[in-house]
Coordinates of C-alpha atoms and ligand atoms in Angstrom, one line a residue:
M1 CA 135.4 60.9 162.3
K2 CA 137.9 62.2 164.8
E3 CA 139.4 64.5 162.2
L4 CA 135.9 65.8 161.5
E5 CA 135.2 66.7 165.1
E6 CA 138.6 68.5 165.4
I7 CA 137.9 70.5 162.3
F8 CA 134.4 71.4 163.6
L9 CA 135.7 72.5 167.0
K10 CA 138.6 74.5 165.4
A11 CA 136.2 76.2 163.0
K12 CA 133.8 77.2 165.9
K13 CA 136.7 78.6 167.8
D14 CA 137.9 80.6 164.7
L15 CA 134.5 81.9 164.2
E16 CA 134.2 83.1 167.8
E17 CA 137.5 84.9 167.4
T18 CA 136.5 86.9 164.4
K19 CA 136.6 90.5 165.3
I20 CA 135.4 92.4 162.3
F21 CA 133.0 91.6 159.5
Q22 CA 135.8 91.1 157.0
D23 CA 137.2 88.2 159.1
L24 CA 134.1 86.2 158.1
S25 CA 135.4 86.1 154.4
T26 CA 138.6 84.5 155.6
F27 CA 136.7 82.0 157.7
Y28 CA 134.5 81.1 154.7
V29 CA 137.5 80.6 152.4
N30 CA 139.3 78.5 155.1
Y31 CA 136.4 76.1 155.8
L32 CA 133.5 76.4 153.4
G33 CA 134.9 77.8 150.1
K34 CA 136.0 75.7 147.1
T35 CA 139.3 74.6 148.7
G36 CA 138.1 74.9 152.3
K37 CA 138.7 72.2 154.9
V38 CA 135.1 71.0 155.0
T39 CA 134.8 71.0 151.2
E40 CA 137.9 69.0 150.9
L41 CA 136.5 66.4 153.4
M42 CA 133.3 66.2 151.3
K43 CA 135.4 65.4 148.2
K44 CA 136.8 62.4 150.1
V45 CA 133.5 60.7 150.5
K46 CA 133.5 59.2 147.1
D47 CA 136.8 57.3 148.0
L48 CA 135.5 55.7 151.2
P49 CA 134.4 52.1 151.5
N50 CA 130.6 51.8 150.9
E51 CA 129.8 51.1 154.6
E52 CA 131.5 54.3 155.8
K53 CA 130.2 56.6 153.0
R54 CA 126.8 57.2 154.5
T55 CA 127.7 58.1 158.1
F56 CA 130.7 60.1 157.1
G57 CA 128.8 61.9 154.3
Q58 CA 125.9 62.8 156.6
T59 CA 128.3 64.0 159.4
V60 CA 130.3 66.3 157.0
N61 CA 127.0 67.6 155.6
K62 CA 125.8 68.4 159.1
I63 CA 129.0 70.1 160.0
K64 CA 128.8 72.2 156.8
Q65 CA 125.2 73.3 157.6
D66 CA 126.0 74.0 161.2
L67 CA 129.0 76.2 160.3
Q68 CA 127.0 78.0 157.7
S69 CA 124.3 78.9 160.2
L70 CA 126.9 79.9 162.9
M71 CA 128.5 82.1 160.3
E72 CA 125.1 83.8 159.5
E73 CA 124.5 84.4 163.2
R74 CA 127.9 86.0 163.5
E75 CA 127.1 88.2 160.5
K76 CA 123.9 89.4 162.2
E77 CA 125.9 90.2 165.3
F78 CA 128.3 92.3 163.3
A79 CA 125.5 94.1 161.6
K80 CA 123.8 94.8 165.0
Q81 CA 127.1 96.0 166.4
K82 CA 127.5 98.4 163.5
I83 CA 124.1 100.0 164.2
L84 CA 124.9 100.2 168.0
N85 CA 128.3 101.9 167.2
K86 CA 126.5 104.5 165.1
I87 CA 123.9 105.1 167.8
N88 CA 126.7 105.5 170.4
K89 CA 128.5 107.9 168.3
T90 CA 125.4 110.1 168.0
K91 CA 124.6 109.8 171.7
D92 CA 124.9 113.6 172.2
L93 CA 122.7 114.3 169.2
D94 CA 119.7 116.4 170.3
L95 CA 116.8 115.5 168.0
T96 CA 114.7 118.3 169.4
V97 CA 117.0 121.1 168.1
P98 CA 115.2 123.0 165.3
S99 CA 116.6 122.0 161.9
S100 CA 118.6 124.7 160.1
C101 CA 117.7 123.0 156.8
P102 CA 115.5 125.3 154.7
H103 CA 112.0 124.1 153.9
G104 CA 110.9 123.8 150.3
S105 CA 107.7 125.5 149.1
L106 CA 105.4 125.2 146.2
H107 CA 106.1 127.4 143.2
P108 CA 103.6 130.3 143.0
I109 CA 102.2 129.0 139.7
S110 CA 101.6 125.6 141.3
I111 CA 99.8 127.2 144.2
I112 CA 97.5 129.2 142.0
Q113 CA 97.0 126.2 139.6
N114 CA 96.0 123.9 142.5
E115 CA 93.5 126.5 143.8
V116 CA 91.9 127.1 140.5
I117 CA 91.7 123.3 139.8
D118 CA 90.0 122.7 143.2
I119 CA 87.4 125.4 142.5
F120 CA 86.5 124.1 139.1
L121 CA 86.4 120.5 140.3
S122 CA 83.9 121.5 143.0
M123 CA 81.8 123.0 140.2
G124 CA 81.7 119.8 138.3
F125 CA 84.5 120.3 135.7
T126 CA 87.0 117.6 134.8
V127 CA 90.7 118.4 134.6
E128 CA 92.4 117.4 131.3
D129 CA 96.0 117.3 130.1
G130 CA 97.4 119.0 127.0
N131 CA 100.5 118.4 125.0
E132 CA 103.3 120.9 125.0
I133 CA 104.4 119.9 121.5
E134 CA 101.3 120.1 119.2
T135 CA 100.4 119.7 115.6
E136 CA 100.0 122.9 113.7
Y137 CA 96.5 121.8 113.0
N138 CA 95.5 121.6 116.7
N139 CA 97.2 124.8 117.6
F140 CA 95.8 126.9 114.7
E141 CA 93.5 125.3 112.1
A142 CA 91.3 123.5 114.6
V143 CA 90.7 126.8 116.4
N144 CA 89.7 128.6 113.3
V145 CA 93.1 130.1 112.4
P146 CA 93.7 128.9 108.9
K147 CA 97.1 128.9 107.2
N148 CA 98.2 132.4 106.1
H149 CA 95.5 134.0 108.3
P150 CA 96.8 137.3 109.8
A151 CA 95.8 136.1 113.3
R152 CA 98.7 133.7 113.2
D153 CA 101.0 136.7 113.7
M154 CA 99.5 137.3 117.1
Q155 CA 101.0 134.0 118.4
D156 CA 104.4 133.4 116.7
T157 CA 105.9 130.2 118.1
F158 CA 108.8 127.7 117.8
Y159 CA 108.5 125.3 114.9
L160 CA 110.1 121.8 115.1
D161 CA 111.8 120.1 112.1
N162 CA 108.9 117.7 111.8
G163 CA 106.4 120.6 111.4
Q164 CA 105.0 120.4 114.9
V165 CA 104.9 123.5 117.1
L166 CA 105.4 124.3 120.8
K167 CA 101.8 125.2 121.7
T168 CA 101.1 128.9 121.9
H169 CA 98.0 128.6 124.0
T170 CA 96.0 126.0 125.9
S171 CA 93.2 126.4 123.3
A172 CA 95.3 123.9 121.2
A173 CA 93.8 121.1 123.3
Q174 CA 90.2 122.1 122.5
N175 CA 89.8 120.0 119.5
R176 CA 91.2 116.8 121.0
I177 CA 89.0 117.1 124.1
M178 CA 85.8 117.8 122.1
R179 CA 86.6 114.8 120.0
K180 CA 87.3 112.6 123.0
Y181 CA 84.2 113.5 125.1
G182 CA 81.7 115.2 122.7
A183 CA 78.8 117.2 124.3
P184 CA 77.9 117.9 127.1
L185 CA 81.3 118.8 128.3
K186 CA 82.7 120.8 131.2
A187 CA 86.5 120.7 131.3
I188 CA 89.6 122.8 132.3
F189 CA 93.1 122.1 131.0
P190 CA 96.1 123.9 132.5
G191 CA 99.4 123.9 130.6
R192 CA 102.7 125.5 129.7
C193 CA 102.7 127.7 126.6
F194 CA 105.4 129.1 124.4
R195 CA 105.6 132.1 122.2
N196 CA 108.3 133.8 120.2
E197 CA 107.9 137.2 122.1
E198 CA 109.7 140.3 122.8
L199 CA 110.4 139.8 126.5
D200 CA 109.6 142.4 129.1
A201 CA 108.3 142.5 132.7
S202 CA 105.0 140.9 131.7
H203 CA 105.9 138.9 128.6
E204 CA 107.8 135.6 128.7
N205 CA 108.6 133.1 126.0
T206 CA 107.4 130.3 128.4
F207 CA 104.3 130.9 130.5
F208 CA 101.2 129.2 131.9
Q209 CA 97.6 129.4 131.0
I210 CA 94.4 127.5 132.1
E211 CA 91.7 126.9 129.5
G212 CA 88.1 126.2 130.3
M213 CA 85.3 125.0 128.2
M214 CA 81.6 124.3 128.8
I215 CA 79.5 122.9 126.0
D216 CA 75.8 121.9 126.4
K217 CA 72.3 122.8 125.2
D218 CA 71.5 126.5 125.9
V219 CA 74.9 127.5 127.3
S220 CA 75.1 131.3 127.2
V221 CA 77.3 134.3 128.2
A222 CA 75.4 134.3 131.5
N223 CA 77.0 130.9 132.4
L224 CA 80.4 132.2 131.4
I225 CA 80.1 135.2 133.7
Y226 CA 78.8 133.0 136.6
F227 CA 81.7 130.6 136.5
M228 CA 84.3 133.2 136.1
K229 CA 82.9 135.3 139.0
E230 CA 82.8 132.2 141.2
M231 CA 86.4 131.2 140.4
L232 CA 87.8 134.7 140.9
T233 CA 85.9 135.2 144.1
H234 CA 87.5 132.1 145.5
V235 CA 91.0 132.9 144.2
F236 CA 91.0 136.5 145.6
K237 CA 88.9 135.4 148.7
K238 CA 86.6 138.4 148.2
E239 CA 83.6 139.3 146.0
I240 CA 84.9 140.1 142.6
N241 CA 82.9 142.0 139.9
V242 CA 83.6 141.3 136.3
R243 CA 82.9 143.2 133.1
L244 CA 83.1 142.1 129.5
R245 CA 84.5 144.2 126.6
P246 CA 84.6 143.1 123.0
G247 CA 87.8 141.3 122.1
F248 CA 88.8 139.5 118.9
F249 CA 89.9 135.8 118.9
P250 CA 89.1 133.8 115.8
F251 CA 87.9 130.8 117.9
V252 CA 85.1 132.6 119.7
E253 CA 82.1 134.6 118.5
P254 CA 81.3 136.9 120.3
G255 CA 84.7 137.3 121.9
F256 CA 85.5 139.2 125.0
E257 CA 88.2 140.6 127.3
L258 CA 87.1 139.9 130.8
D259 CA 88.1 142.6 133.3
I260 CA 87.8 142.2 137.1
S261 CA 87.2 144.9 139.6
C262 CA 90.6 145.6 141.2
P263 CA 90.9 143.3 144.2
Y264 CA 93.5 145.5 145.8
C265 CA 91.5 148.8 146.0
D266 CA 88.0 147.4 145.5
G267 CA 87.7 149.4 142.3
K268 CA 88.6 152.7 143.8
G269 CA 91.8 153.1 141.8
C270 CA 95.4 152.2 142.8
R271 CA 98.9 151.4 141.4
V272 CA 98.0 147.8 140.4
C273 CA 94.9 148.8 138.3
K274 CA 96.7 151.9 137.1
H275 CA 94.0 154.0 138.9
G276 CA 91.3 152.7 136.5
G277 CA 89.6 150.4 139.1
W278 CA 89.5 147.4 136.6
I279 CA 92.2 144.9 135.6
E280 CA 92.2 143.1 132.2
L281 CA 92.4 139.4 133.2
C282 CA 91.0 136.8 130.9
P283 CA 90.1 136.5 127.2
C284 CA 86.9 134.4 126.6
G285 CA 83.8 134.1 124.5
M286 CA 81.3 131.8 123.0
I287 CA 82.9 129.0 121.0
H288 CA 82.8 129.7 117.3
P289 CA 80.5 127.3 115.4
N290 CA 83.4 126.3 113.1
V291 CA 85.4 125.2 116.1
L292 CA 82.5 123.1 117.4
R293 CA 82.0 121.6 114.0
M294 CA 85.7 120.7 113.7
G295 CA 85.4 119.1 117.1
G296 CA 82.6 116.9 116.0
I297 CA 79.8 118.8 117.8
D298 CA 76.8 120.2 116.0
P299 CA 76.5 123.9 116.6
D300 CA 72.8 123.9 115.9
K301 CA 72.3 121.5 118.9
C302 CA 74.9 122.8 121.5
Q303 CA 76.7 126.0 122.3
G304 CA 79.6 126.6 124.6
F305 CA 81.9 129.1 126.2
A306 CA 85.7 129.0 126.5
F307 CA 88.2 131.1 128.3
G308 CA 92.0 131.2 128.5
L309 CA 93.3 132.6 131.8
G310 CA 97.0 133.6 132.0
F311 CA 98.3 131.9 135.1
S312 CA 101.6 133.5 135.1
R313 CA 100.0 137.0 135.3
L314 CA 97.5 135.8 137.9
A315 CA 100.3 134.5 140.1
M316 CA 102.1 137.9 139.7
M317 CA 99.0 139.8 140.8
T318 CA 98.3 137.5 143.7
Y319 CA 101.9 137.5 145.0
D320 CA 102.8 141.0 144.0
I321 CA 105.6 139.9 141.7
T322 CA 106.4 142.7 139.3
E323 CA 108.8 140.8 137.0
I324 CA 107.4 137.8 135.1
R325 CA 110.9 136.4 134.4
L326 CA 111.3 135.7 138.1
L327 CA 108.8 132.9 137.7
N328 CA 111.0 130.9 135.4
S329 CA 114.2 131.7 137.3
G330 CA 115.8 129.8 140.1
N331 CA 115.5 132.7 142.4
I332 CA 114.5 130.7 145.5
K333 CA 114.3 133.8 147.7
A334 CA 111.6 135.5 145.5
L335 CA 109.7 132.3 144.7
S336 CA 109.6 130.9 148.3
Q337 CA 108.2 134.3 149.6
A338 CA 105.2 133.7 147.5
G339 CA 105.0 130.1 148.7
I340 CA 104.7 131.1 152.4
K341 CA 101.9 133.6 151.9
Ligands
LIG401 C1 94.9 133.3 124.1 O1 95.9 132.7 124.2 C2 93.5 132.6 123.8 N1 93.8 131.3 123.5 C3 92.7 132.7 125.0 C4 91.2 132.4 124.8 C5 90.8 131.1 125.1 C6 90.4 133.3 124.3 C7 89.5 130.8 124.8 C8 89.1 133.0 124.0 C9 88.6 131.7 124.3 P1 96.0 135.6 124.6 O2 97.0 135.6 123.6 O3 95.4 136.9 124.9 O4 94.7 134.6 124.3 O5 96.6 135.0 126.0 C10 95.8 134.7 127.1 C11 96.5 135.1 128.4 O6 97.8 134.5 128.4 C12 96.8 136.6 128.4 O7 95.8 137.3 128.9 C13 98.0 136.6 129.3 O8 97.6 136.6 130.7 C14 98.7 135.3 129.0 N2 99.8 135.5 128.1 C15 99.8 135.7 126.7 N3 101.1 135.8 126.3 C16 101.9 135.9 127.3 C17 103.3 136.0 127.5 N4 104.1 136.2 126.5 N5 103.8 135.9 128.7 C18 103.0 135.8 129.8 N6 101.6 135.6 129.7 C19 101.1 135.6 128.5

């Protein structure tokens, strides 16, 4: 028992004398580890006469537990000291000095997308997701572009080995959404599109569109005009007039090109609208009966409109970006200027 007490006192002293965190490992090995002094004493218990076993065993156990909790306390002290040392080192740090670290900003496409989504949500539309890799059926056949139809040439794309395609337009999600919800339906679905294009200042191989569809009894071109005007008036933050010209898309009948009165010169004529007062913005039309039928909706009971707005071009107009390829570049300077507007 005397030996026990001596070991305990020596261990306490050693612990108090530890100076750095690493000293605690040595302490552990010396006393509590597999061949440590306390562990060795515990091994002796089995050889003691029965009447001593109990008291000796209990005392060694108590010593072991006490040393363990003393060691944990010491560990905490070291951890606390480490933090205090760090704080002391940064004593002269002035947290009120403005940071020189540049702030990030949202990408112009994200800004426009969020705005348009908010507007349509407030008008009762839901926001749906579309795939980037699509079946050929959804991208073409389901929107009334059969195999070998000349309209396929308008949207050449990238074909995968398994026969799927990188979607050429957000219209590729129309069929899936109609089948999922049926009529009535009010949905928008933004997404990234891909085309095998000749690239220039306004044509990219990867760009963004947002599609919208409204299907119900008695939906007409008047509804289409109303929702487009509302959305564009909010985006440009001024009253925008629209006009429709005939346009051909196999998935709408009648099909239109929707022009907007130039928001920069209010229709008087400027560089942006090439002095015409109008800007071609968004193809749209009344959903073709074949497309409704393929989507599981009876065209004799419901009609609908659809539009496919080019986000990349809208972002360019809004932020006065003259080169579309900047949008997919890592040119932080150009992109963040749009972000701060
Ligand atoms: C379509 O993609 C039709 N799916 C739109 C539609 C939907 C019509 C519903 C009717 C009903 P289009 O190929 O014109 O149509 O493309 C629509 C818009 O996407 C264009 O007005 C343009 O803003 C944008 N766009 C098309 N190709 C590119 C490209 N290579 N780079 C950047 N933007 C593009």
